[in-house]
Every structure is written in C-alpha cells, then in structure tokens.
Short mmCIF file of C-alpha atoms in Angstrom, two decimals:
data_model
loop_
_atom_site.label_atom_id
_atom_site.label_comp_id
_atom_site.label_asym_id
_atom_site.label_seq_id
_atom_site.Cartn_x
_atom_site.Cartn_y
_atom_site.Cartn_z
CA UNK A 1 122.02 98.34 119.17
CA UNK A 2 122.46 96.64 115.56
CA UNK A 3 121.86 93.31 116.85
CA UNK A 4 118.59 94.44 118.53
CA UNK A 5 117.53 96.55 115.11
CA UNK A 6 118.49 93.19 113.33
CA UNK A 7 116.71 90.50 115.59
CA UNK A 8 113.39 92.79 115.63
CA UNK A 9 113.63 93.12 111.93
CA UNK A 10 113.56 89.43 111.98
CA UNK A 11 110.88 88.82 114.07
CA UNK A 12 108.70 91.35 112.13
CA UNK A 13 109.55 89.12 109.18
CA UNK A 14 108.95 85.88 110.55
CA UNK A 15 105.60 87.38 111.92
CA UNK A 16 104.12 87.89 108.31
CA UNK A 17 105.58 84.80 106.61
CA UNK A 18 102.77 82.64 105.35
CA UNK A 19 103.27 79.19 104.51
CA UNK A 20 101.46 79.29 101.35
CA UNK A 21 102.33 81.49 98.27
CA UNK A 22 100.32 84.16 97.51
CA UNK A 23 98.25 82.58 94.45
CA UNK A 24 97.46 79.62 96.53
CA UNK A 25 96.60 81.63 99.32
CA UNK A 26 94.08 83.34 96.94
CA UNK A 27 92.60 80.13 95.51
CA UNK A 28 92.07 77.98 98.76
CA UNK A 29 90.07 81.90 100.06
CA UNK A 30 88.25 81.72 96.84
CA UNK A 31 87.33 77.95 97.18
CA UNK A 32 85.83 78.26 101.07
CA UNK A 33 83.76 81.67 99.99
CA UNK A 34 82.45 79.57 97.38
CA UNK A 35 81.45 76.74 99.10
CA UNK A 36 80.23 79.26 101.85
CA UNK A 37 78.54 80.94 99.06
CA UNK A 38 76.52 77.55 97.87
CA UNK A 39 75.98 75.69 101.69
CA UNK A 40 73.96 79.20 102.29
CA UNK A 41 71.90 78.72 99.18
CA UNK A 42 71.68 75.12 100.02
CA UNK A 43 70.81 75.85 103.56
CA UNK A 44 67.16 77.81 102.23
CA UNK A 45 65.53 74.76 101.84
CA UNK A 46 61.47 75.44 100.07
CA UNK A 47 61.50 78.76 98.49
CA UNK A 48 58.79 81.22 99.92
CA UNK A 49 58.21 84.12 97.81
CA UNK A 50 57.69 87.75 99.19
CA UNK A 51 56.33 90.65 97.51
CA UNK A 52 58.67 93.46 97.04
CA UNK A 53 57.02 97.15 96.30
CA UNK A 54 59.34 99.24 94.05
CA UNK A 55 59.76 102.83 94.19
CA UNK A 56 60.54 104.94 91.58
CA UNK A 57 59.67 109.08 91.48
CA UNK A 58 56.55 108.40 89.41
CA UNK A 59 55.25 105.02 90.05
CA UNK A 60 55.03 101.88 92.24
CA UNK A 61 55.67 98.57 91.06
CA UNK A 62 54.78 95.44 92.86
CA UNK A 63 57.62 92.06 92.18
CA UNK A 64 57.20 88.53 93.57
CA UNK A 65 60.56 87.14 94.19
CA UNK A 66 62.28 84.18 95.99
CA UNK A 67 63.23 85.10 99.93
CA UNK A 68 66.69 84.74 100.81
CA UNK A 69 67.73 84.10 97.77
CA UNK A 70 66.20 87.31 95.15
CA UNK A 71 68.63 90.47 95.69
CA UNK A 72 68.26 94.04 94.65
CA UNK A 73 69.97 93.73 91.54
CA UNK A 74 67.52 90.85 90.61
CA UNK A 75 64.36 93.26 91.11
CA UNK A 76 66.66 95.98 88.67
CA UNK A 77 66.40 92.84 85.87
CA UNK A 78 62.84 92.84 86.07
CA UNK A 79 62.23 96.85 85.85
CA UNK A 80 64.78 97.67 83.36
CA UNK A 81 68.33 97.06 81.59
CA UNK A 82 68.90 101.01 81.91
CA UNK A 83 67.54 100.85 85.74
CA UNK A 84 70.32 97.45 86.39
CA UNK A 85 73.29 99.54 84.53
CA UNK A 86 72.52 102.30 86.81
CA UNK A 87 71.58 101.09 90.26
CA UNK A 88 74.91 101.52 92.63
CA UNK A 89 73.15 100.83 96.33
CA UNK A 90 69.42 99.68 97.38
CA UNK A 91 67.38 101.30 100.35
CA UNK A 92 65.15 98.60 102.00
CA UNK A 93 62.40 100.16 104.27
CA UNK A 94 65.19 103.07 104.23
CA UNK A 95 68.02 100.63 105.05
CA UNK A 96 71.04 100.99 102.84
CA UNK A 97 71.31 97.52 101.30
CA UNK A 98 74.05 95.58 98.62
CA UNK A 99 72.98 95.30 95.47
CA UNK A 100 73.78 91.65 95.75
CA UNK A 101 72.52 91.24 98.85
CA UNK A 102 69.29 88.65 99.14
CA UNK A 103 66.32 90.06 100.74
CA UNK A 104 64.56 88.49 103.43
CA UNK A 105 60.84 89.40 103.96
CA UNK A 106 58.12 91.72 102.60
CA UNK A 107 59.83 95.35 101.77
CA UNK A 108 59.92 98.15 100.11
CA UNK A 109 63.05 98.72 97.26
CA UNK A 110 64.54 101.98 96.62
CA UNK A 111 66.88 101.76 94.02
CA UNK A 112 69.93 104.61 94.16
CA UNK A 113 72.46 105.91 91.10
CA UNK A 114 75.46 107.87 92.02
CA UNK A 115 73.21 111.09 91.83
CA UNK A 116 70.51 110.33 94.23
CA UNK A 117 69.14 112.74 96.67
CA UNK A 118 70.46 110.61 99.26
CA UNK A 119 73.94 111.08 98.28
CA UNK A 120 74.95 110.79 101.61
CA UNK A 121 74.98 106.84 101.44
CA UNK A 122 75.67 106.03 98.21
CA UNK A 123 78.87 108.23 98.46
CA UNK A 124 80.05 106.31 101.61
CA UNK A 125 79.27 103.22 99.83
CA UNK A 126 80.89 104.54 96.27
CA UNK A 127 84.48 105.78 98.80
CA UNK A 128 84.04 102.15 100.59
CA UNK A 129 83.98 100.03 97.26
CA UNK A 130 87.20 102.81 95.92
CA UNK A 131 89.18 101.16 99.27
CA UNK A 132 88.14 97.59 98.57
CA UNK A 133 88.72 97.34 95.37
CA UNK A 134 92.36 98.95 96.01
CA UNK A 135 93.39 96.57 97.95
CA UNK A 136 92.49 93.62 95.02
CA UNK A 137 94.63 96.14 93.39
CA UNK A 138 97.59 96.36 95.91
CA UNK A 139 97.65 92.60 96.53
CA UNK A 140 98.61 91.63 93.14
CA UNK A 141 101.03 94.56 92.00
CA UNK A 142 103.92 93.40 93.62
CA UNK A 143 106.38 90.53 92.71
CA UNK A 144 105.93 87.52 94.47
CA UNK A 145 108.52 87.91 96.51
CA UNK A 146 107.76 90.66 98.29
CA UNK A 147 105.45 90.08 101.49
CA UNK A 148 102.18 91.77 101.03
CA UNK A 149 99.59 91.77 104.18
CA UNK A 150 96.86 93.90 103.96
CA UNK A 151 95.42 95.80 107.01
CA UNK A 152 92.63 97.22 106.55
CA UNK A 153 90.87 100.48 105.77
CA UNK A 154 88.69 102.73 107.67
CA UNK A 155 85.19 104.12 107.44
CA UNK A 156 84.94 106.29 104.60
CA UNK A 157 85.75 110.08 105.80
CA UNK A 158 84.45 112.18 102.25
CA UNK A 159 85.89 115.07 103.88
CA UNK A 160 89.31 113.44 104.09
CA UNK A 161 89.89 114.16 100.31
CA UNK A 162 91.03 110.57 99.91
CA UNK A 163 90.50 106.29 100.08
CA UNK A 164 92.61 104.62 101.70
CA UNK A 165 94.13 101.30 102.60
CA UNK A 166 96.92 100.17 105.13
CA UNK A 167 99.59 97.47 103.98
CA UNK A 168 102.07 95.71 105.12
CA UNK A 169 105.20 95.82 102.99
CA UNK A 170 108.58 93.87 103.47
CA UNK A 171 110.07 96.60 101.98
CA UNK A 172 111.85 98.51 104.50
CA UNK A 173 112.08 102.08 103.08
CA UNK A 174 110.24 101.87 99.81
CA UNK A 175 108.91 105.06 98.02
CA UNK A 176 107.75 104.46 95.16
CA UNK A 177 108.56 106.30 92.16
CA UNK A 178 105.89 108.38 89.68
CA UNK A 179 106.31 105.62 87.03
CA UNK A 180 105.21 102.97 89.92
CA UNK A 181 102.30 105.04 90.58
CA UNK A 182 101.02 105.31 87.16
CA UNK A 183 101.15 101.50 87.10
CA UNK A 184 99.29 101.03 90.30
CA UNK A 185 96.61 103.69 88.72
CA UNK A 186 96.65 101.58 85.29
CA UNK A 187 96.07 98.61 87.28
CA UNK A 188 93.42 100.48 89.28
CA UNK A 189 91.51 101.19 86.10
CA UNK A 190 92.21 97.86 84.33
CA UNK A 191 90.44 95.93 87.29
CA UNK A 192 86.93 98.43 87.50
CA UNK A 193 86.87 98.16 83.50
CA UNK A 194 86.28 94.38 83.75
CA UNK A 195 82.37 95.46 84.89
CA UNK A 196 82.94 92.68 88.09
CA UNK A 197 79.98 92.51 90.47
CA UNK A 198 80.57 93.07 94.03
CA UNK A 199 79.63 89.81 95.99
CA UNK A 200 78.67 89.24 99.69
CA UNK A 201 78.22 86.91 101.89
CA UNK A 202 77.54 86.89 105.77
CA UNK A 203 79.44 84.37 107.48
CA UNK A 204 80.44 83.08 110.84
CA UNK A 205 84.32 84.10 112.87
CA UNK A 206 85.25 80.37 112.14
CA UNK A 207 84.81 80.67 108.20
CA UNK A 208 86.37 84.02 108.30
CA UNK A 209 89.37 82.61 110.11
CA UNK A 210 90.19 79.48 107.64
CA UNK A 211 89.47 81.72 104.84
CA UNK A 212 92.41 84.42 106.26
CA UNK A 213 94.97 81.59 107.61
CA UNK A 214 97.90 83.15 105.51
CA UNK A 215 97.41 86.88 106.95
CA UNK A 216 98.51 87.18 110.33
CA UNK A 217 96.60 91.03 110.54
CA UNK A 218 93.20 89.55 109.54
CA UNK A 219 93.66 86.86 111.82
CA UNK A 220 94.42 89.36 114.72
CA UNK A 221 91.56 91.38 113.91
CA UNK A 222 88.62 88.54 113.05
CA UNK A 223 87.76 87.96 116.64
CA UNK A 224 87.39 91.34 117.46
CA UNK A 225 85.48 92.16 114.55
CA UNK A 226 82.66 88.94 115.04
CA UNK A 227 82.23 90.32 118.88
CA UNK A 228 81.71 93.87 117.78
CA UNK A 229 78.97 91.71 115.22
CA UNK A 230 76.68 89.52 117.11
CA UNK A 231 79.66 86.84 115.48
CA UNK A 232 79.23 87.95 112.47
CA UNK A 233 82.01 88.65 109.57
CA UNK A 234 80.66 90.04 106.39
CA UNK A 235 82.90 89.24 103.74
CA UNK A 236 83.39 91.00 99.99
CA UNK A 237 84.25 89.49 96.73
CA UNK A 238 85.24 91.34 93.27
CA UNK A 239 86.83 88.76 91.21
CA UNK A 240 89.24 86.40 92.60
CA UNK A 241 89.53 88.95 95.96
CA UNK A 242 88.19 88.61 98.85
CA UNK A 243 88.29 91.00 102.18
CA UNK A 244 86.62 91.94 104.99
CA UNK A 245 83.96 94.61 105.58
CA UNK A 246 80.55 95.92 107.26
CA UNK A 247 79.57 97.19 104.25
CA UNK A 248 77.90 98.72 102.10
CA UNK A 249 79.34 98.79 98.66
CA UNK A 250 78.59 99.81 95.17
CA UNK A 251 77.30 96.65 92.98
CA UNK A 252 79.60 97.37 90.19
CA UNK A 253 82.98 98.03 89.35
CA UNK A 254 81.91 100.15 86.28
CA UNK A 255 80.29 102.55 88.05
CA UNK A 256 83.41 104.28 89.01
CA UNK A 257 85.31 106.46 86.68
CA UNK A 258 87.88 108.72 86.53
CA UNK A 259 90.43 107.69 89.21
CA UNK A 260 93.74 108.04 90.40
CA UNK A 261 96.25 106.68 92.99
CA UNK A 262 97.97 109.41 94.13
CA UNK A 263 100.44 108.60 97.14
CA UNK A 264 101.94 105.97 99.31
CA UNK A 265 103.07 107.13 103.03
CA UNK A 266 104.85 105.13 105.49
CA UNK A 267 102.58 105.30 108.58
CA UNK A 268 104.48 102.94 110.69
CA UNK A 269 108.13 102.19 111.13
CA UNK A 270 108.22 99.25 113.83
CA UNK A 271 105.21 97.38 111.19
CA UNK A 272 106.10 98.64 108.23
CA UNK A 273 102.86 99.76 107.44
CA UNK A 274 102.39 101.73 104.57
CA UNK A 275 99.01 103.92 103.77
CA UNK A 276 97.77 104.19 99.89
CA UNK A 277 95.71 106.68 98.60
CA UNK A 278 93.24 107.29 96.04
CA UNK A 279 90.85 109.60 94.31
CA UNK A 280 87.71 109.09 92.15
CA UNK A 281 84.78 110.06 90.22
CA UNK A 282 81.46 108.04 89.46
CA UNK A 283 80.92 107.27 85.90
CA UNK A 284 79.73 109.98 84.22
CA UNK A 285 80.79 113.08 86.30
CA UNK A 286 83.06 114.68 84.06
CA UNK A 287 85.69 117.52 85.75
CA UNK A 288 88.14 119.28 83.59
CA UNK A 289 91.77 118.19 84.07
CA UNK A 290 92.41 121.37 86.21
CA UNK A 291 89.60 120.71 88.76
CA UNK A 292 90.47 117.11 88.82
CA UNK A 293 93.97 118.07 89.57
CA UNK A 294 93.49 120.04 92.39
CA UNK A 295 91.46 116.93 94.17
CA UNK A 296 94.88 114.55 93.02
CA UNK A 297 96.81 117.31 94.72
CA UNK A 298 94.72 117.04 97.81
CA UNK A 299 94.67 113.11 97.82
CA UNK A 300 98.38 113.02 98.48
CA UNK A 301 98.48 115.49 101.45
CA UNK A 302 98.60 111.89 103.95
CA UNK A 303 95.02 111.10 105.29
CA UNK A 304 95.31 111.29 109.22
CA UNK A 305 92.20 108.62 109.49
CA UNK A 306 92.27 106.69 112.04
CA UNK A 307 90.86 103.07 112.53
CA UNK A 308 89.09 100.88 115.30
CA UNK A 309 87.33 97.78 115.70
CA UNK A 310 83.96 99.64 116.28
CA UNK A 311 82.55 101.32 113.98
CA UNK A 312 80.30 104.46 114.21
CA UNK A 313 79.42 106.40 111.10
CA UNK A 314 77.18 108.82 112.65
CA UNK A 315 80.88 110.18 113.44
CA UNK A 316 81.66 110.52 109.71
CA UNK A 317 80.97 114.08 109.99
CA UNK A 318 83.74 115.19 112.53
CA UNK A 319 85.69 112.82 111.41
CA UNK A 320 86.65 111.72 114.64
CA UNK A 321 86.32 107.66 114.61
CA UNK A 322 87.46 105.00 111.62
CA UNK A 323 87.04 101.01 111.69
CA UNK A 324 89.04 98.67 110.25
CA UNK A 325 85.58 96.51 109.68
CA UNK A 326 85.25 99.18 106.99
#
C-alpha cells in the first residue's frame, strides 16, 4: 500500500515537472504574446478608418479612428482624462467589449464605470479580472522550488461570495498560516497599485500551445477550449502574466480597491489541487471595517463552483455551470 501511495506520488510529480524554470517559462510566454501581439498589428496592412458614435447620458459624440487597430480606451483619450481613469468595460452595439480590445467596423461606444446601470456586466467582468489577476499573484509567491501549475478559474458566480482560482501545489498538505495570507493579500494589493493595463489578444490553439509548453493543465485544456471557440484562444496579459480566458475584463488594475485573500482549501487530494479565494471592492466604494468583515468571513466558507470547458453565463444566476475558459 506504501509503495503504491509512493509511486503515484511520483508520477503526480513527474507529471507537472517542466523543463524550464519558472522565470524562463515566464519570459519565452511573454516573448511569443509579444510577437503575437505585433504580427497582428503587422498583419492590418492600409489603415481604414471607421466612425465610432459615443454615448454618454447627455450627448453624442462622433470619433474617426483606425479599424482593427483603435480600442475603447483610445476613444476614452479623445473624450476625456476623467472619462479614461474611469472607464472599466465598453458596450459595442450592446456587446460587452475590453477596453483594450480594437474595434472592427462602424459602432456605437458605450463606455461603463464600476457604477453603471448595467452592473450586471461590468461586475462579472470586475470578479473575472479579481481571478486573473490572482493567479499573476499566486504564480510568483512561492519559492522557486515549489511546483506551481495553475488551473484555471471559473465563470464568475457574484452570488458565490468569492473569486477564485485552482492551483496546483507540490506541497502535499500545506495550510497556510494567517501571516502567509496577509502576504498573499499584500502582494495582491502591491500588483493592482502598479495601475497595469489589461491586454488581449485573440490567437490561434497552436500559439496558445507554445506559449503554455511548461504547464501540463493548460496544455490539457487548450484543445478543448479552441473547439468550444471556432479555434480560438483569447489570451490576457497584466504585466509580465499571461493566462487564458473568454473574457471580459476590467481595463485597469486600479480600478479595484479594497481587497482581501481570505482562504486556501484543498479541493483535490489525488492532484493536489488547491482553491484560493478572494474578496473585493471597486475603487471608491467605501464599507466600514465591520461590513467588510462580514463579506471576508463569507469568502472563506469554500466556494463549491464548479468548472467546464463550455461556458454559459446565462447560468450565472443559478449558479449551476462554471468554465475553466473563464
């Protein structure tokens, strides 16, 4: 019975080994989204311009910009600085859209804040970006010799009381204490203070898969993910981290506040798959330290959400599907 405990231990282990370290890992993903980044920019060829028709609540503004290569956040620069601080997600002809994102034909531009009537969108968007961004976080708290594969994390549940995002850990039976939770928090904080934009790019299963060579989950997952997606992988960027997602996301780090991460559970034994969780507040909603501690209390009851490789948000509201392309 040891033996058997021991040799699948093993083979867990030798599963997740990567043959590059973790910062070169990093650099050679960084270096292909780049290049991905600029052979799309390339590929545009003669700029056509399109008109793009603002809305605001009291007036209509008409912009000229550059097709497939002018973004949301662009049109913000030309309305104004306190629009471009503000703007978290864009609705084009009532499509949620990335900030970043470039437009592609005639449209009309919504521009949301983190208090727009259509909550509904931006707060998936804002609870997507939270999950992201804590895996940028989770990938680059631990020592380098500890194996760290990240998962993934599912559709934003708002009802769930928590984000969320499934790791791999060569640690067989870690709990972490409060001191390494206040770190992971600090570290949290540290990364959405930098004010990083949140990139993306559209790309193709093959790019995806050179880009994720050194995680054996991503790899796993990519092919299911481009078939679910007409072959398509939509990939995120906030600073030197890059992951997978269908997206939305906030444009901006800074425009979360107040946040917390407020428990680790081991979700699977056999994997050794661990589940983080998190709470936050946009910028600028303020809660007293007793309201804010009953939602920390709530994040660390362990979020039941579960993931697939199809995703379905019109089931956010029974909470009754999660994807891991979110």
């Amino acid at each position: 019975m040891f033996q058997r405990c021991k040799s699948l231990c093993l083979n867990i282990q030798l599963r997740y080994k990567s043959i590059l370290s973790k910062a070169e890992a990093k650099e050679r993903r960084n270096l292909l989204f780049e290049e991905e980044k600029k052979r799309q920019r390339n590929a545009v060829g003669r700029i056509e311009k399109i008109e793009v028709k603002y809305q605001s609540p009291v007036e209509e503004i008409t912009l000229v910009m550059n097709k497939h290569i002018s973004t949301p956040a662009d049109c913000a620069k030309h309305i104004s600085e306190g629009v471009t601080k503000v703007s978290a997600l864009a609705l084009v002809d009532g499509v949620p859209w990335d900030m970043h994102r470039p437009l592609t034909s005639n449209c009309n531009l919504k521009l949301l804040n983190l208090l727009s009537p259509e909550n509904k969108a931006v707060n998936t968007a804002f609870w997507r970006t939270c999950s992201f961004i804590l895996g940028s976080v989770i990938d680059t708290s631990f020592k380098s010799d500890v194996n760290v594969h990240l998962h993934s994390f599912p559709v934003p549940i708002i009802k769930s009381g928590s984000f969320i995002y499934d790791v791999y850990l060569d640690l067989a039976s870690w709990e972490p204490t409060s001191q390494e939770m206040r770190v992971l928090s600090a570290q949290y904080i540290k990364l959405i203070n930098k004010d990083l934009d949140i990139e993306r790019i559209e790309t193709t299963e093959n790019v995806a898969h050179n880009m994720f060579l050194d995680n054996h989950i991503k790899l796993e997952q990519i092919p299911n993910i481009a078939k679910c997606n007409n072959n398509k992988i939509t990939l995120y960027r906030i600073g030197d981290h890059v992951d997978i997602s269908k997206g939305p996301m906030v444009g901006n780090s800074s425009l979360i506040g107040r946040c917390t991460i407020a428990a680790v559970h081991k979700i699977s034994e056999e994997d050794n798959l661990y589940r983080f969780q998190g709470i936050a507040l946009p910028k600028g909603v303020m809660l007293n330290q007793y309201a804010y501690g009953i939602l920390e209390k709530r994040a660390k009851i362990l979020n039941n959400t579960s993931w697939s490789f199809i995703s379905d948000e019109s089931k956010e509201e029974n909470c009754i599907e999660a994807s891991a392309t979110n």
